[in-house]
Amino acid sequence: MIVQKFGGTSVKSAARINNVAGIISDAARAGPVVAVVSAMGDTTDYLLKLSKQISPKPPARELDALLATGEQISIALVAMALNQMGARAISLTGSQLGILTESVHSAARIVDINTDRITRYLDEGLVVVAAGFQGVSSEGHVTTLGRGGSDTTAVALAAALGAETCDIYTDVNGVYSADPNMVATARLLDRISYEEMLEMARVGAQVLHPRAVELARKNRLRVRVRNTFDRNNTGTLLTGAGEMEIYRPVSGVVLDRDQARLAIFKAPDQPGVAGLIFGALAERRIGVDMIIQAFHEDRSVNDITFTVRRDDAQSAFEALEAAAKELSAEGVSVDEDVAKVSIVGAGLMDRPDVASKMFTALGRAGINIKMISTSEIRISAIVSEKDAERAVKVIHDLFHLDE
Ligand code: ADP
Ligand code: ASP
Ligand code: MG
């Protein structure tokens, strides 16, 4: 059994849907297939924009009900295309697939998948065309899994069905050393470890959804990223770290523009201050990424700087202003013209020289680093948005990632 997933650009038009149906029907000749599809092209963005024209803050339940329709259009069309080609197929929405999620809207996690209905159709020899990105809560409400969540649907279905392989078909040949649409010399990686891919996905490499990679790692699933428009390309295989002996210090460079930096100045240096500030953000369900606390010379006050997603910047700023008042802090600031540049590589672990090389190269290129954070296999720097793309290229060249 195989699970295939086709992203938005792969099903953007009728002609592309026919191309995708060709790939699915070829696979269906060899064995059972579940094909997960995303909404056509920019449909999800369009639906989001449409909702904003009606209401700046629509009820979360209704927003999910709206966004889920994008995938429902494409599954029906893909199933039609398959039937037209003589391959028997049936389309199923999230709830029809038995994908049960938490009762949370816009970023629900999958709790359980009841595969009975899918297996019944597969046993009858049908291709199951599954709507990505959606599920149903125990109360019966339509939920969505977060932007890019169709990857997660595919990997979760593959794990639940015990599929041999999960092929993620997209608009590039696989996972590269950097976004190939930004860095012309980016190199296609034939393999990448789950850990590195997870880190790359978390810091903004769009090609796979982080939760899809987490699930793949947990289930040791054979996930391949491949090109819908070049079927002969074998793409990139996600593998366990143990299967790769030699690591380069850096495997990839990732840019995330979806960042904003906030700061509160001269907040009192007392127990409970960070709790108050970040509690106020958590109340608004705002996720915080990097956090830096710096002390002043007189030691009675601190500056706290942190980053959030750009969409959350204004709401975070309001929360921070209120906190500043309560704490009698000197002031607050927000900067939305920043981006995060990260390098990822399992080989970073025992290479203290890599960070200094990266910072030196950025400095030589006249690129100012505003914040830094690290994990065992990642180094991230916040820079000005205007410098971000150049920073990626400088780092890509520095570590010869094209070779
Ligand atoms: P889909 O609609 O198929 O889910 P996405 O747009 O979500 O496709 O993801 C594919 C895109 O990810 C590519 O077009 C590419 O621009 C971007 N991308 C970012 N970083 C990388 C990378 N390291 N390797 C490959 N693609 C990347
Ligand atoms: N259509 C959804 C989105 O645009 C899910 C996906 O494509 O993975 O985010
Ligand atoms: Mg995607």
Short mmCIF file of C-alpha atoms and ligand atoms in Angstrom, two decimals:
data_model
loop_
_atom_site.label_atom_id
_atom_site.label_comp_id
_atom_site.label_asym_id
_atom_site.label_seq_id
_atom_site.Cartn_x
_atom_site.Cartn_y
_atom_site.Cartn_z
CA MET A 1 0.00 0.00 0.00
CA ILE A 2 1.13 3.49 -0.77
CA VAL A 3 0.01 6.96 0.28
CA GLN A 4 0.63 9.80 -2.16
CA LYS A 5 0.13 13.49 -1.43
CA PHE A 6 -0.25 16.27 -3.98
CA GLY A 7 0.18 19.91 -2.96
CA GLY A 8 -1.68 22.98 -4.18
CA THR A 9 0.49 23.75 -7.22
CA SER A 10 0.20 20.11 -8.33
CA VAL A 11 -3.59 20.40 -8.64
CA LYS A 12 -3.80 24.05 -9.66
CA SER A 13 -5.75 23.52 -12.90
CA ALA A 14 -7.80 20.89 -14.74
CA ALA A 15 -4.74 19.93 -16.80
CA ARG A 16 -2.66 19.47 -13.65
CA ILE A 17 -5.41 17.42 -12.03
CA ASN A 18 -5.31 15.12 -15.05
CA ASN A 19 -1.53 14.83 -14.68
CA VAL A 20 -1.93 13.93 -11.00
CA ALA A 21 -4.63 11.38 -11.82
CA GLY A 22 -2.15 9.78 -14.22
CA ILE A 23 0.42 9.37 -11.43
CA ILE A 24 -2.21 7.94 -9.08
CA SER A 25 -3.66 5.49 -11.60
CA ASP A 26 -0.17 4.20 -12.47
CA ALA A 27 0.48 3.52 -8.79
CA ALA A 28 -2.96 1.93 -8.41
CA ARG A 29 -2.01 -0.73 -10.95
CA ALA A 30 0.65 -1.97 -8.51
CA GLY A 31 -1.42 -1.96 -5.31
CA PRO A 32 -3.82 -0.06 -3.05
CA VAL A 33 -3.45 3.73 -3.11
CA VAL A 34 -4.66 6.53 -0.87
CA ALA A 35 -4.11 9.91 -2.56
CA VAL A 36 -4.21 12.97 -0.30
CA VAL A 37 -4.79 16.28 -2.05
CA SER A 38 -4.52 19.96 -1.10
CA ALA A 39 -6.71 22.82 -2.24
CA MET A 40 -6.12 24.04 -5.81
CA GLY A 41 -3.35 26.63 -6.15
CA ASP A 42 -3.88 29.61 -3.84
CA THR A 43 -7.45 28.65 -2.91
CA THR A 44 -6.78 28.63 0.84
CA ASP A 45 -5.25 32.13 0.70
CA TYR A 46 -8.21 33.30 -1.37
CA LEU A 47 -10.71 31.86 1.12
CA LEU A 48 -8.85 33.51 4.01
CA LYS A 49 -8.94 36.87 2.24
CA LEU A 50 -12.62 36.44 1.48
CA SER A 51 -13.41 35.78 5.14
CA LYS A 52 -11.54 38.96 6.16
CA GLN A 53 -13.79 40.95 3.85
CA ILE A 54 -16.78 39.73 5.82
CA SER A 55 -15.28 39.89 9.29
CA PRO A 56 -11.82 40.85 10.58
CA LYS A 57 -12.04 38.15 13.23
CA PRO A 58 -14.48 35.47 12.12
CA PRO A 59 -15.57 32.73 14.56
CA ALA A 60 -12.84 30.05 14.48
CA ARG A 61 -15.38 27.30 13.80
CA GLU A 62 -16.73 29.06 10.72
CA LEU A 63 -13.25 29.89 9.42
CA ASP A 64 -12.35 26.18 9.55
CA ALA A 65 -15.66 25.30 7.88
CA LEU A 66 -14.75 27.71 5.08
CA LEU A 67 -11.07 26.73 4.65
CA ALA A 68 -11.92 23.02 4.52
CA THR A 69 -13.98 23.58 1.37
CA GLY A 70 -10.79 24.15 -0.67
CA GLU A 71 -9.70 20.54 -0.30
CA GLN A 72 -13.25 19.32 -0.90
CA ILE A 73 -13.20 20.83 -4.39
CA SER A 74 -9.95 19.15 -5.33
CA ILE A 75 -10.77 15.66 -4.01
CA ALA A 76 -14.00 15.58 -6.02
CA LEU A 77 -12.20 16.74 -9.18
CA VAL A 78 -9.33 14.26 -8.74
CA ALA A 79 -11.80 11.41 -8.18
CA MET A 80 -13.66 12.48 -11.33
CA ALA A 81 -10.42 12.53 -13.32
CA LEU A 82 -9.53 9.04 -12.09
CA ASN A 83 -12.95 7.64 -12.95
CA GLN A 84 -12.71 9.29 -16.36
CA MET A 85 -9.44 7.40 -16.92
CA GLY A 86 -11.06 4.14 -15.95
CA ALA A 87 -9.57 3.92 -12.45
CA ARG A 88 -12.39 3.51 -9.89
CA ALA A 89 -12.03 6.13 -7.17
CA ILE A 90 -13.96 7.69 -4.33
CA SER A 91 -13.34 11.05 -2.61
CA LEU A 92 -13.58 11.36 1.17
CA THR A 93 -13.58 14.45 3.41
CA GLY A 94 -11.78 14.54 6.76
CA SER A 95 -14.75 13.31 8.74
CA GLN A 96 -15.56 10.62 6.16
CA LEU A 97 -11.94 9.49 6.43
CA GLY A 98 -12.40 9.03 10.18
CA ILE A 99 -9.76 11.63 11.09
CA LEU A 100 -10.61 12.62 14.64
CA THR A 101 -8.86 15.73 15.97
CA GLU A 102 -8.72 17.79 19.13
CA SER A 103 -11.57 20.27 19.60
CA VAL A 104 -9.35 23.16 18.56
CA HIS A 105 -9.72 25.28 15.47
CA SER A 106 -7.08 26.36 12.90
CA ALA A 107 -4.27 24.13 14.27
CA ALA A 108 -5.90 20.94 15.55
CA ARG A 109 -3.83 17.84 16.19
CA ILE A 110 -4.97 14.42 15.05
CA VAL A 111 -6.11 12.28 18.00
CA ASP A 112 -7.09 9.09 16.20
CA ILE A 113 -7.89 7.73 12.76
CA ASN A 114 -10.65 5.18 12.34
CA THR A 115 -9.53 3.50 9.11
CA ASP A 116 -12.56 1.16 8.73
CA ARG A 117 -14.18 3.06 5.91
CA ILE A 118 -10.90 3.62 4.03
CA THR A 119 -9.96 -0.07 4.26
CA ARG A 120 -13.39 -1.14 3.09
CA TYR A 121 -13.09 0.96 -0.08
CA LEU A 122 -9.50 -0.14 -0.67
CA ASP A 123 -10.59 -3.79 -0.31
CA GLU A 124 -13.25 -3.14 -2.95
CA GLY A 125 -10.44 -2.05 -5.27
CA LEU A 126 -11.17 1.67 -5.16
CA VAL A 127 -8.58 4.44 -5.01
CA VAL A 128 -9.33 6.61 -1.97
CA VAL A 129 -8.89 10.32 -2.68
CA ALA A 130 -8.50 11.96 0.72
CA ALA A 131 -8.96 15.62 1.66
CA GLY A 132 -5.80 16.93 3.30
CA PHE A 133 -5.60 19.52 6.07
CA GLN A 134 -8.94 18.66 7.75
CA GLY A 135 -10.55 16.48 10.36
CA VAL A 136 -13.50 16.41 12.69
CA SER A 137 -13.69 17.03 16.44
CA SER A 138 -15.48 14.70 18.84
CA GLU A 139 -18.35 17.23 18.83
CA GLY A 140 -18.64 16.82 15.07
CA HIS A 141 -17.19 20.21 14.08
CA VAL A 142 -14.93 20.51 11.03
CA THR A 143 -11.37 21.33 12.09
CA THR A 144 -8.19 22.16 10.16
CA LEU A 145 -4.62 21.16 10.96
CA GLY A 146 -2.78 24.44 10.32
CA ARG A 147 -1.34 25.87 7.09
CA GLY A 148 0.55 23.27 5.10
CA GLY A 149 -1.25 20.55 7.08
CA SER A 150 -2.01 18.25 4.14
CA ASP A 151 1.48 16.78 4.56
CA THR A 152 0.45 15.79 8.08
CA THR A 153 -2.76 14.17 6.83
CA ALA A 154 -0.71 12.07 4.39
CA VAL A 155 1.87 10.90 6.91
CA ALA A 156 -0.79 10.22 9.58
CA LEU A 157 -2.82 8.13 7.12
CA ALA A 158 0.29 6.25 6.03
CA ALA A 159 1.10 5.43 9.66
CA ALA A 160 -2.48 4.44 10.53
CA LEU A 161 -2.80 2.21 7.44
CA GLY A 162 0.65 0.68 7.77
CA ALA A 163 1.60 1.92 4.29
CA GLU A 164 5.04 1.06 2.95
CA THR A 165 5.77 4.47 1.55
CA CYS A 166 4.42 7.99 1.72
CA ASP A 167 5.28 10.02 -1.36
CA ILE A 168 4.90 13.79 -0.98
CA TYR A 169 4.58 15.20 -4.48
CA THR A 170 5.33 18.91 -4.82
CA ASP A 171 6.61 21.49 -7.33
CA VAL A 172 10.37 20.95 -6.82
CA ASN A 173 12.54 17.82 -7.12
CA GLY A 174 12.81 17.22 -3.38
CA VAL A 175 14.52 18.78 -0.38
CA TYR A 176 17.41 21.08 -1.30
CA SER A 177 20.26 22.69 0.63
CA ALA A 178 18.20 25.93 0.41
CA ASP A 179 14.94 26.98 -1.20
CA PRO A 180 15.69 26.32 -4.90
CA ASN A 181 13.35 29.17 -5.82
CA MET A 182 15.66 31.55 -3.96
CA VAL A 183 19.16 30.07 -4.34
CA ALA A 184 19.84 28.99 -7.91
CA THR A 185 22.83 26.84 -6.88
CA ALA A 186 20.93 24.91 -4.18
CA ARG A 187 21.72 21.19 -4.25
CA LEU A 188 19.13 18.40 -4.17
CA LEU A 189 19.70 16.14 -1.15
CA ASP A 190 19.09 12.48 -1.96
CA ARG A 191 18.65 11.73 1.75
CA ILE A 192 18.06 13.73 4.88
CA SER A 193 17.67 12.51 8.46
CA TYR A 194 14.33 12.93 10.21
CA GLU A 195 16.03 15.10 12.82
CA GLU A 196 17.52 17.52 10.31
CA MET A 197 14.31 17.69 8.29
CA LEU A 198 12.31 18.34 11.44
CA GLU A 199 14.59 21.19 12.42
CA MET A 200 14.48 22.65 8.88
CA ALA A 201 10.68 22.40 8.80
CA ARG A 202 10.33 24.01 12.22
CA VAL A 203 12.43 27.02 11.25
CA GLY A 204 10.43 27.61 8.10
CA ALA A 205 11.46 25.34 5.19
CA GLN A 206 8.04 25.19 3.63
CA VAL A 207 8.59 21.96 1.74
CA LEU A 208 7.29 19.76 4.60
CA HIS A 209 4.99 20.49 7.52
CA PRO A 210 6.87 20.02 10.84
CA ARG A 211 4.18 17.80 12.33
CA ALA A 212 4.34 15.55 9.28
CA VAL A 213 8.05 15.07 9.89
CA GLU A 214 7.48 14.41 13.60
CA LEU A 215 4.96 11.70 12.78
CA ALA A 216 7.22 10.19 10.14
CA ARG A 217 10.09 10.03 12.61
CA LYS A 218 7.95 8.50 15.33
CA ASN A 219 6.71 5.78 12.99
CA ARG A 220 10.01 5.37 11.10
CA LEU A 221 8.02 5.86 7.92
CA ARG A 222 9.56 5.86 4.45
CA VAL A 223 8.72 9.38 3.30
CA ARG A 224 9.90 10.62 -0.07
CA VAL A 225 9.59 14.19 -1.38
CA ARG A 226 9.19 14.12 -5.15
CA ASN A 227 8.30 16.29 -8.13
CA THR A 228 4.79 16.03 -9.61
CA PHE A 229 6.08 17.42 -12.89
CA ASP A 230 9.12 15.12 -13.21
CA ARG A 231 8.16 11.63 -12.26
CA ASN A 232 11.52 10.10 -13.13
CA ASN A 233 13.21 12.03 -10.37
CA THR A 234 13.54 9.89 -7.24
CA GLY A 235 13.54 12.93 -4.95
CA THR A 236 14.64 13.02 -1.32
CA LEU A 237 14.23 10.17 1.16
CA LEU A 238 13.80 10.82 4.88
CA THR A 239 15.88 8.33 6.85
CA GLY A 240 16.96 7.55 10.38
CA ALA A 241 20.17 9.26 11.46
CA GLY A 242 21.77 5.85 12.03
CA GLU A 243 21.57 5.09 8.34
CA MET A 244 23.79 8.04 7.48
CA GLU A 245 27.36 7.76 8.55
CA ILE A 246 28.96 10.95 7.38
CA TYR A 247 27.47 14.32 8.01
CA ARG A 248 28.51 17.60 6.56
CA PRO A 249 28.47 20.21 9.29
CA VAL A 250 25.67 22.07 7.51
CA SER A 251 22.97 20.38 5.43
CA GLY A 252 20.71 23.32 4.70
CA VAL A 253 20.00 27.03 5.08
CA VAL A 254 16.45 28.14 5.80
CA LEU A 255 14.81 31.56 5.62
CA ASP A 256 11.66 32.44 7.54
CA ARG A 257 10.17 35.86 6.78
CA ASP A 258 7.18 35.26 9.02
CA GLN A 259 8.84 36.91 12.01
CA ALA A 260 8.44 40.01 14.16
CA ARG A 261 10.62 41.19 17.04
CA LEU A 262 9.21 42.78 20.17
CA ALA A 263 10.91 44.26 23.19
CA ILE A 264 10.07 45.60 26.62
CA PHE A 265 12.63 48.00 28.08
CA LYS A 266 13.71 48.38 31.69
CA ALA A 267 11.25 45.98 33.26
CA PRO A 268 11.98 45.43 36.98
CA ASP A 269 14.45 42.63 37.75
CA GLN A 270 12.12 40.69 40.05
CA PRO A 271 10.61 37.23 40.33
CA GLY A 272 7.38 36.85 38.32
CA VAL A 273 8.11 39.45 35.61
CA ALA A 274 8.73 36.97 32.77
CA GLY A 275 5.73 34.96 33.97
CA LEU A 276 3.49 38.03 33.73
CA ILE A 277 4.71 39.02 30.25
CA PHE A 278 4.64 35.59 28.65
CA GLY A 279 1.46 34.64 30.51
CA ALA A 280 -0.28 37.59 28.83
CA LEU A 281 0.94 36.34 25.43
CA ALA A 282 -0.11 32.76 26.15
CA GLU A 283 -3.57 34.01 27.09
CA ARG A 284 -3.85 35.37 23.56
CA ARG A 285 -2.55 32.03 22.24
CA ILE A 286 0.56 33.71 20.81
CA GLY A 287 3.53 31.38 20.39
CA VAL A 288 6.91 32.87 21.28
CA ASP A 289 10.09 31.72 19.58
CA MET A 290 13.42 33.31 20.58
CA ILE A 291 13.69 35.08 23.95
CA ILE A 292 16.60 37.19 25.15
CA GLN A 293 16.83 38.88 28.53
CA ALA A 294 19.60 41.43 28.97
CA PHE A 295 20.43 43.19 32.23
CA HIS A 296 21.36 46.83 32.73
CA GLU A 297 24.36 48.11 34.59
CA ASP A 298 22.43 49.11 37.69
CA ARG A 299 21.01 45.54 37.80
CA SER A 300 17.56 46.55 38.97
CA VAL A 301 15.99 46.42 35.49
CA ASN A 302 16.08 44.14 32.41
CA ASP A 303 15.29 44.40 28.70
CA ILE A 304 13.41 41.41 27.30
CA THR A 305 13.36 40.85 23.55
CA PHE A 306 11.47 38.06 21.78
CA THR A 307 10.08 37.00 18.41
CA VAL A 308 6.59 35.95 17.32
CA ARG A 309 4.92 35.21 13.98
CA ARG A 310 4.24 38.39 12.03
CA ASP A 311 0.48 37.85 12.08
CA ASP A 312 0.62 37.92 15.88
CA ALA A 313 2.79 41.06 16.12
CA GLN A 314 0.05 43.63 16.73
CA SER A 315 -1.80 41.50 19.25
CA ALA A 316 1.51 40.75 21.03
CA PHE A 317 2.30 44.48 21.06
CA GLU A 318 -1.03 45.26 22.76
CA ALA A 319 -0.38 42.59 25.39
CA LEU A 320 3.13 43.91 25.94
CA GLU A 321 1.96 47.52 26.30
CA ALA A 322 -0.47 46.44 29.01
CA ALA A 323 2.25 44.44 30.77
CA ALA A 324 4.65 47.41 30.59
CA LYS A 325 2.09 49.63 32.28
CA GLU A 326 1.52 47.11 35.03
CA LEU A 327 5.29 46.67 35.57
CA SER A 328 6.12 50.38 35.21
CA ALA A 329 8.60 49.45 32.50
CA GLU A 330 10.15 52.23 30.43
CA GLY A 331 8.68 51.26 27.05
CA VAL A 332 7.95 48.69 24.38
CA SER A 333 8.76 48.29 20.68
CA VAL A 334 7.80 46.15 17.71
CA ASP A 335 9.75 45.55 14.48
CA GLU A 336 8.04 43.64 11.69
CA ASP A 337 10.87 44.08 9.16
CA VAL A 338 12.93 41.15 10.39
CA ALA A 339 13.53 37.59 9.20
CA LYS A 340 15.16 34.50 10.62
CA VAL A 341 18.04 32.77 8.86
CA SER A 342 18.95 29.32 10.15
CA ILE A 343 21.55 26.70 9.34
CA VAL A 344 20.76 23.07 10.12
CA GLY A 345 23.04 20.06 10.19
CA ALA A 346 23.49 16.99 12.38
CA GLY A 347 27.23 17.54 11.95
CA LEU A 348 26.98 20.86 13.82
CA MET A 349 27.02 19.01 17.13
CA ASP A 350 30.78 18.83 17.53
CA ARG A 351 31.79 21.82 15.43
CA PRO A 352 32.08 24.98 17.55
CA ASP A 353 33.83 26.73 14.66
CA VAL A 354 30.72 26.76 12.47
CA ALA A 355 28.84 29.45 14.41
CA SER A 356 31.82 31.80 14.43
CA LYS A 357 32.33 31.25 10.69
CA MET A 358 28.69 32.06 10.02
CA PHE A 359 28.71 35.24 12.14
CA THR A 360 32.01 36.41 10.65
CA ALA A 361 30.75 35.92 7.10
CA LEU A 362 27.55 37.85 7.82
CA GLY A 363 29.59 40.62 9.43
CA ARG A 364 31.89 40.86 6.40
CA ALA A 365 28.82 41.14 4.18
CA GLY A 366 27.67 44.09 6.31
CA ILE A 367 24.69 42.17 7.67
CA ASN A 368 23.82 43.02 11.26
CA ILE A 369 22.67 40.19 13.55
CA LYS A 370 19.88 41.26 15.90
CA MET A 371 19.31 38.03 17.83
CA ILE A 372 20.82 34.54 17.96
CA SER A 373 19.50 31.20 19.13
CA THR A 374 20.84 27.67 18.83
CA SER A 375 19.89 24.03 19.29
CA GLU A 376 22.16 20.99 19.04
CA ILE A 377 21.83 20.89 15.27
CA ARG A 378 20.75 24.44 14.41
CA ILE A 379 21.95 28.04 14.57
CA SER A 380 19.46 30.85 13.89
CA ALA A 381 19.99 34.57 13.51
CA ILE A 382 17.45 37.36 13.24
CA VAL A 383 18.44 39.92 10.60
CA SER A 384 16.72 42.80 8.80
CA GLU A 385 14.25 41.59 6.23
CA LYS A 386 16.10 43.56 3.54
CA ASP A 387 19.31 41.59 4.25
CA ALA A 388 17.68 38.19 4.63
CA GLU A 389 17.95 36.74 1.15
CA ARG A 390 21.54 37.93 0.81
CA ALA A 391 22.33 36.33 4.17
CA VAL A 392 21.04 32.97 2.91
CA LYS A 393 23.24 33.21 -0.20
CA VAL A 394 26.32 34.28 1.76
CA ILE A 395 25.93 31.29 4.09
CA HIS A 396 25.18 28.88 1.24
CA ASP A 397 28.43 29.95 -0.47
CA LEU A 398 30.41 29.96 2.77
CA PHE A 399 29.74 26.29 3.48
CA HIS A 400 29.91 25.23 -0.22
CA LEU A 401 26.45 23.74 -0.01
CA ASP A 402 26.22 23.59 -3.79
CA GLU A 403 28.91 20.89 -3.92
P1 ADP B 1 2.93 22.12 -1.76
O1 ADP B 1 1.90 23.05 -2.27
O2 ADP B 1 3.25 21.01 -2.72
O3 ADP B 1 2.68 21.63 -0.37
P2 ADP B 1 4.81 24.05 -0.74
O4 ADP B 1 4.75 25.35 -1.44
O5 ADP B 1 4.17 23.93 0.57
O6 ADP B 1 4.28 22.95 -1.76
O7 ADP B 1 6.34 23.58 -0.60
C1 ADP B 1 7.18 23.54 -1.72
C2 ADP B 1 8.03 24.79 -1.76
O8 ADP B 1 8.90 24.79 -0.64
C3 ADP B 1 8.96 24.88 -2.94
O9 ADP B 1 8.33 25.43 -4.05
C4 ADP B 1 10.11 25.74 -2.40
O10 ADP B 1 10.03 27.08 -2.86
C5 ADP B 1 9.91 25.72 -0.89
N1 ADP B 1 11.14 25.37 -0.16
C6 ADP B 1 11.66 26.07 0.89
N2 ADP B 1 12.80 25.52 1.32
C7 ADP B 1 13.02 24.41 0.56
C8 ADP B 1 14.04 23.42 0.53
N3 ADP B 1 15.07 23.45 1.40
N4 ADP B 1 13.97 22.44 -0.39
C9 ADP B 1 12.93 22.40 -1.26
N5 ADP B 1 11.93 23.32 -1.30
C10 ADP B 1 11.96 24.32 -0.40
N1 ASP B 2 -4.50 24.04 1.64
C1 ASP B 2 -3.85 24.16 2.92
C2 ASP B 2 -2.90 25.35 2.91
O1 ASP B 2 -2.80 26.02 1.90
C3 ASP B 2 -3.13 22.91 3.35
C4 ASP B 2 -1.98 22.48 2.47
O2 ASP B 2 -1.88 22.90 1.33
O3 ASP B 2 -1.17 21.67 2.96
O4 ASP B 2 -2.29 25.63 3.89
MG MG B 3 2.95 22.45 1.57
#
